[in-house]
Amino acid sequence: MVGVVRKNSPVRAECIAKELKLTPTTLNPDLKILTIQGILAVGPSENYSYNGSKKDSNLSNVLSSVLNKIRVKDIKSLPIVINDTGTIYDAAVLMFTEDVGTLFIVNDGGALQGVVSRKDLLKAALSGINTQETPLNMAMTRMPNIITVSGDETVFMAAKKIVDYEVDVLPVVRNFYTKSGEERLKVVGKITKTSLAKLIVDLGEGKRQRGFER
C-alpha cells in the first residue's frame, strides 16, 4: 500500500484500492493507521501522499542532534594499559585475563606510546618469534599513527573517526606536560564500537535522553 502511494502520490483511496484490487472500505482502517503514524499524509479531497521521507529526515535530525550533545567522557570506559617494557607474551596474558581486544602501551611517565590488538599479537605469534622475549613495541602501532579522541569531543565525532579510519576502538586522551616541558598524551579512557552500539540501544529505550540536554 505504501509503495502504491509513494509511486502515485498524491492519490485518492479509490485509486489505491483499484491498484491493490481491494475495496476502499477495506483499505480505510490501514490508511488511518498509516496516517496517524505519519507515514502517509492526507490532503485536500482526501488525496494521500507519502510522508515517510520527511519522517526519516526528522528522525535523522533528532539522532544527529542527540549524538552531537553527548560527549565522549559521558560514555567512555576504563582503558587497559601495559608498560612499554613488557613483552608480546605479557600483552597476550593481560589481554586474556582482562578479556579485552586492545591494549594501550604507556611509558613510565604514563604517556601513550602505542596500541596493540588481538590481531597484532596473533600475527606476531604466527611469525614464529619468541613472544616471551620479544619486546611489545615490535608488534604495536606507534604514535603518531594512533587515532585518538578527547573527552570533550562529541560521540558523533568519535563514531565518525571509527568509521573513517576503520578501527574498533579509540583511546580517550588528554594532554599533559612532562617535567622537561614536552607535551604528551595520557590515556584516560576508551570508546569502542560496542559502547557506541550500547548508546544507540539506550537511546532507543529512552534510558539516556535525560541528563544530556545542554
mmCIF file of N, CA and C in Angstrom, residues 102-106 111-116 140-149 161 165 167 169-173 185 187:
data_model
loop_
_atom_site.group_PDB
_atom_site.id
_atom_site.type_symbol
_atom_site.label_atom_id
_atom_site.label_comp_id
_atom_site.label_asym_id
_atom_site.label_seq_id
_atom_site.Cartn_x
_atom_site.Cartn_y
_atom_site.Cartn_z
ATOM 1 N N THR A 102 41.986 -4.832 22.895
ATOM 2 C CA THR A 102 43.014 -3.828 22.625
ATOM 3 C C THR A 102 43.682 -3.394 23.925
ATOM 4 N N LEU A 103 45.000 -3.238 23.872
ATOM 5 C CA LEU A 103 45.763 -2.706 24.999
ATOM 6 C C LEU A 103 46.440 -1.412 24.569
ATOM 7 N N PHE A 104 46.574 -0.498 25.518
ATOM 8 C CA PHE A 104 47.269 0.758 25.260
ATOM 9 C C PHE A 104 48.617 0.714 25.966
ATOM 10 N N ILE A 105 49.663 0.995 25.221
ATOM 11 C CA ILE A 105 51.019 0.907 25.754
ATOM 12 C C ILE A 105 51.476 2.288 26.206
ATOM 13 N N VAL A 106 51.969 2.367 27.443
ATOM 14 C CA VAL A 106 52.424 3.642 28.002
ATOM 15 C C VAL A 106 53.842 3.482 28.538
ATOM 16 N N ALA A 111 52.756 8.305 29.469
ATOM 17 C CA ALA A 111 52.452 8.837 28.135
ATOM 18 C C ALA A 111 52.143 7.706 27.159
ATOM 19 N N LEU A 112 51.155 7.921 26.328
ATOM 20 C CA LEU A 112 50.763 6.931 25.329
ATOM 21 C C LEU A 112 51.892 6.709 24.324
ATOM 22 N N GLN A 113 52.264 5.441 24.142
ATOM 23 C CA GLN A 113 53.327 5.079 23.211
ATOM 24 C C GLN A 113 52.815 4.291 22.008
ATOM 25 N N GLY A 114 51.768 3.499 22.247
ATOM 26 C CA GLY A 114 51.273 2.673 21.154
ATOM 27 C C GLY A 114 49.995 1.941 21.519
ATOM 28 N N VAL A 115 49.495 1.190 20.551
ATOM 29 C CA VAL A 115 48.286 0.386 20.712
ATOM 30 C C VAL A 115 48.556 -0.985 20.111
ATOM 31 N N VAL A 116 48.063 -2.022 20.768
ATOM 32 C CA VAL A 116 48.217 -3.369 20.226
ATOM 33 C C VAL A 116 46.875 -4.093 20.320
ATOM 34 N N MET A 140 53.341 -3.367 18.229
ATOM 35 C CA MET A 140 52.341 -2.319 18.426
ATOM 36 C C MET A 140 52.328 -1.294 17.295
ATOM 37 N N THR A 141 51.198 -0.602 17.187
ATOM 38 C CA THR A 141 51.102 0.581 16.330
ATOM 39 C C THR A 141 51.586 1.760 17.150
ATOM 40 N N ARG A 142 52.533 2.515 16.611
ATOM 41 C CA ARG A 142 53.175 3.576 17.384
ATOM 42 C C ARG A 142 52.536 4.943 17.158
ATOM 43 N N MET A 143 52.756 5.803 18.128
ATOM 44 C CA MET A 143 52.467 7.214 17.928
ATOM 45 C C MET A 143 53.433 7.732 16.865
ATOM 46 N N PRO A 144 53.031 8.633 15.969
ATOM 47 C CA PRO A 144 51.758 9.365 15.959
ATOM 48 C C PRO A 144 50.714 8.741 15.040
ATOM 49 N N ASN A 145 50.823 7.438 14.785
ATOM 50 C CA ASN A 145 49.897 6.777 13.863
ATOM 51 C C ASN A 145 48.657 6.233 14.564
ATOM 52 N N ILE A 146 48.364 6.747 15.743
ATOM 53 C CA ILE A 146 47.206 6.289 16.510
ATOM 54 C C ILE A 146 46.111 7.350 16.447
ATOM 55 N N ILE A 147 44.911 6.929 16.112
ATOM 56 C CA ILE A 147 43.766 7.840 16.069
ATOM 57 C C ILE A 147 43.212 7.961 17.483
ATOM 58 N N THR A 148 43.141 9.174 17.981
ATOM 59 C CA THR A 148 42.680 9.403 19.349
ATOM 60 C C THR A 148 41.456 10.310 19.366
ATOM 61 N N VAL A 149 40.863 10.419 20.537
ATOM 62 C CA VAL A 149 39.714 11.302 20.725
ATOM 63 C C VAL A 149 39.810 11.894 22.129
ATOM 64 N N LYS A 161 35.197 8.995 13.394
ATOM 65 C CA LYS A 161 36.599 8.573 13.335
ATOM 66 C C LYS A 161 36.705 7.053 13.229
ATOM 67 N N TYR A 165 38.400 5.700 9.825
ATOM 68 C CA TYR A 165 39.717 5.066 9.933
ATOM 69 C C TYR A 165 39.634 3.550 10.110
ATOM 70 N N VAL A 167 38.674 1.491 12.557
ATOM 71 C CA VAL A 167 39.245 0.942 13.786
ATOM 72 C C VAL A 167 38.115 0.491 14.701
ATOM 73 N N VAL A 169 38.439 0.617 18.211
ATOM 74 C CA VAL A 169 38.491 1.324 19.486
ATOM 75 C C VAL A 169 39.336 2.585 19.349
ATOM 76 N N LEU A 170 38.967 3.600 20.121
ATOM 77 C CA LEU A 170 39.740 4.844 20.167
ATOM 78 C C LEU A 170 40.179 5.096 21.604
ATOM 79 N N PRO A 171 41.453 5.428 21.822
ATOM 80 C CA PRO A 171 41.850 5.845 23.162
ATOM 81 C C PRO A 171 41.352 7.261 23.433
ATOM 82 N N VAL A 172 40.776 7.458 24.597
ATOM 83 C CA VAL A 172 40.364 8.802 25.015
ATOM 84 C C VAL A 172 41.557 9.403 25.755
ATOM 85 N N VAL A 173 42.015 10.549 25.297
ATOM 86 C CA VAL A 173 43.264 11.102 25.833
ATOM 87 C C VAL A 173 43.097 12.542 26.301
ATOM 88 N N LEU A 185 50.465 12.667 25.552
ATOM 89 C CA LEU A 185 49.068 12.267 25.698
ATOM 90 C C LEU A 185 48.942 11.194 26.772
ATOM 91 N N VAL A 187 46.332 8.400 28.472
ATOM 92 C CA VAL A 187 45.097 7.662 28.195
ATOM 93 C C VAL A 187 44.201 7.709 29.430
#
